[in-house]
């Protein structure tokens, strides 16, 4: 009788773990689909930010030494007028990307909880969620880099506007 109860309990435990794994897999796929959707745009933003940041820094230097030159101030004003609306849109898109993650808090918490359980069960070894954790980490680093670069570009735009 004890063996029957023990085997029934073990069977229920295995069934519960398999159901939990299926739930984690669906949550993982949902989060990965968002990462895959956002990553190309964030990479594009990052490359454009790098280009514009170097261009704006050059403009700041030129303005510093040619402040009274009307052609220089007009050219800088034109740069600000063309670049600023684009970056206002980028800021809005990044904020929308961040808003999406609020709805995913439970999924991410469940995935990382399961990752911790598996990591503990394997004695710190790798597990099937390691790929997800790595991809999620890269995405978060990309998002942080874009936000940091946005702050730099907006600061440069403000500096140019104040110097004109």
CSV table of C-alpha atoms in Angstrom, one decimal, residues 3-140:
chain,number,residue,atom,x,y,z
A,3,UNK,CA,4.6,1.6,-2.4
A,4,UNK,CA,1.4,2.3,-4.3
A,5,UNK,CA,0.9,5.6,-2.6
A,6,UNK,CA,4.6,6.5,-3.1
A,7,UNK,CA,4.5,5.6,-6.8
A,8,UNK,CA,1.2,7.5,-7.2
A,9,UNK,CA,2.8,10.5,-5.5
A,10,UNK,CA,5.9,10.3,-7.7
A,11,UNK,CA,3.7,10.0,-10.8
A,12,UNK,CA,1.7,13.1,-9.8
A,13,UNK,CA,5.0,15.0,-9.1
A,14,UNK,CA,6.4,14.0,-12.6
A,15,UNK,CA,3.1,15.0,-14.2
A,16,UNK,CA,3.2,18.4,-12.4
A,17,UNK,CA,6.8,19.0,-13.4
A,18,UNK,CA,6.0,18.3,-17.1
A,19,UNK,CA,3.0,20.6,-16.9
A,20,UNK,CA,5.2,23.3,-15.3
A,21,UNK,CA,7.8,22.8,-18.1
A,22,UNK,CA,5.1,23.2,-20.8
A,23,UNK,CA,3.8,26.4,-19.1
A,24,UNK,CA,7.4,27.7,-18.9
A,25,UNK,CA,8.0,26.9,-22.5
A,26,UNK,CA,4.9,28.8,-23.6
A,27,UNK,CA,5.9,31.8,-21.4
A,28,UNK,CA,9.5,31.6,-22.8
A,29,UNK,CA,8.2,31.6,-26.4
A,30,UNK,CA,6.0,34.6,-25.7
A,31,UNK,CA,8.9,36.6,-24.2
A,32,UNK,CA,11.3,35.5,-27.0
A,33,UNK,CA,8.8,36.6,-29.7
A,34,UNK,CA,8.8,40.1,-28.2
A,35,UNK,CA,12.6,40.1,-28.0
A,36,UNK,CA,12.8,39.0,-31.6
A,37,UNK,CA,10.3,41.7,-32.7
A,38,UNK,CA,12.1,44.5,-30.8
A,39,UNK,CA,15.8,43.7,-31.4
A,40,UNK,CA,16.1,44.7,-35.1
A,41,UNK,CA,14.6,48.1,-34.4
A,42,UNK,CA,16.8,48.6,-31.3
A,43,UNK,CA,19.9,47.6,-33.3
A,44,UNK,CA,18.9,50.1,-36.1
A,45,UNK,CA,18.4,52.8,-33.4
A,46,UNK,CA,21.8,52.1,-31.9
A,47,UNK,CA,23.6,52.4,-35.3
A,48,UNK,CA,21.8,55.6,-36.2
A,49,UNK,CA,22.4,57.0,-32.7
A,50,UNK,CA,26.2,56.4,-33.1
A,51,UNK,CA,26.2,58.2,-36.5
A,52,UNK,CA,24.2,61.1,-35.3
A,53,UNK,CA,26.1,61.4,-32.0
A,54,UNK,CA,29.5,61.8,-33.8
A,55,UNK,CA,27.9,64.3,-36.2
A,56,UNK,CA,26.4,66.3,-33.4
A,57,UNK,CA,29.6,66.4,-31.5
A,58,UNK,CA,31.3,67.8,-34.6
A,59,UNK,CA,28.6,70.5,-34.8
A,60,UNK,CA,29.2,71.4,-31.2
A,61,UNK,CA,32.9,71.9,-31.8
A,62,UNK,CA,32.3,74.0,-35.0
A,63,UNK,CA,29.7,76.1,-33.1
A,64,UNK,CA,32.2,76.6,-30.3
A,65,UNK,CA,34.7,78.2,-32.5
A,66,UNK,CA,32.4,79.9,-35.1
A,67,UNK,CA,29.6,81.1,-32.8
A,68,UNK,CA,29.1,84.4,-34.6
A,69,UNK,CA,29.1,83.0,-38.1
A,70,UNK,CA,25.6,83.2,-39.4
A,71,UNK,CA,26.0,80.3,-41.9
A,72,UNK,CA,27.3,78.0,-39.2
A,73,UNK,CA,24.4,78.8,-36.8
A,74,UNK,CA,21.9,78.3,-39.7
A,75,UNK,CA,23.4,75.0,-40.6
A,76,UNK,CA,23.4,73.9,-37.0
A,77,UNK,CA,19.8,75.0,-36.6
A,78,UNK,CA,18.9,73.0,-39.7
A,79,UNK,CA,20.5,69.9,-38.2
A,80,UNK,CA,18.6,70.3,-35.0
A,81,UNK,CA,15.3,70.8,-36.9
A,82,UNK,CA,15.8,67.6,-38.9
A,83,UNK,CA,17.2,65.4,-36.2
A,84,UNK,CA,15.1,66.4,-33.2
A,85,UNK,CA,11.7,65.1,-34.4
A,86,UNK,CA,13.3,61.7,-35.3
A,87,UNK,CA,14.7,61.3,-31.8
A,88,UNK,CA,11.4,62.4,-30.2
A,89,UNK,CA,9.8,59.5,-32.1
A,90,UNK,CA,12.7,57.1,-31.1
A,91,UNK,CA,12.1,58.1,-27.4
A,92,UNK,CA,8.4,57.3,-27.8
A,93,UNK,CA,9.1,53.9,-29.4
A,94,UNK,CA,11.6,52.9,-26.7
A,95,UNK,CA,9.1,53.9,-24.0
A,96,UNK,CA,6.5,51.7,-25.8
A,97,UNK,CA,9.0,48.8,-25.9
A,98,UNK,CA,9.5,49.2,-22.2
A,99,UNK,CA,5.7,49.4,-21.5
A,100,UNK,CA,5.3,46.0,-23.2
A,101,UNK,CA,7.5,44.4,-20.6
A,102,UNK,CA,5.2,45.5,-17.7
A,103,UNK,CA,2.7,42.9,-19.0
A,104,UNK,CA,5.4,40.3,-19.2
A,105,UNK,CA,6.5,40.6,-15.6
A,106,UNK,CA,4.8,37.4,-14.4
A,107,UNK,CA,6.2,35.4,-17.4
A,108,UNK,CA,9.7,36.6,-16.8
A,109,UNK,CA,9.5,36.0,-13.1
A,110,UNK,CA,8.2,32.4,-13.7
A,111,UNK,CA,11.0,31.7,-16.2
A,112,UNK,CA,13.8,33.0,-14.0
A,113,UNK,CA,12.3,31.1,-11.0
A,114,UNK,CA,12.4,27.9,-13.1
A,115,UNK,CA,15.9,28.7,-14.3
A,116,UNK,CA,17.0,29.1,-10.7
A,117,UNK,CA,15.4,25.8,-9.7
A,118,UNK,CA,17.0,24.0,-12.6
A,119,UNK,CA,20.4,25.6,-11.9
A,120,UNK,CA,20.2,24.6,-8.2
A,121,UNK,CA,19.1,21.1,-9.2
A,122,UNK,CA,22.0,20.6,-11.6
A,123,UNK,CA,24.5,22.0,-9.1
A,124,UNK,CA,25.2,25.2,-11.0
A,125,UNK,CA,25.4,23.5,-14.4
A,126,UNK,CA,23.8,24.7,-17.5
A,127,UNK,CA,20.1,23.9,-18.2
A,128,UNK,CA,17.6,24.3,-21.0
A,129,UNK,CA,16.8,27.9,-20.0
A,130,UNK,CA,20.4,29.1,-20.3
A,131,UNK,CA,19.9,30.2,-24.0
A,132,UNK,CA,16.8,32.2,-23.0
A,133,UNK,CA,18.7,33.9,-20.1
A,134,UNK,CA,21.6,34.8,-22.4
A,135,UNK,CA,19.3,36.2,-25.1
A,136,UNK,CA,17.2,38.2,-22.6
A,137,UNK,CA,20.4,39.6,-21.1
A,138,UNK,CA,21.7,40.7,-24.5
A,139,UNK,CA,18.3,42.4,-25.2
A,140,UNK,CA,18.4,44.2,-21.9
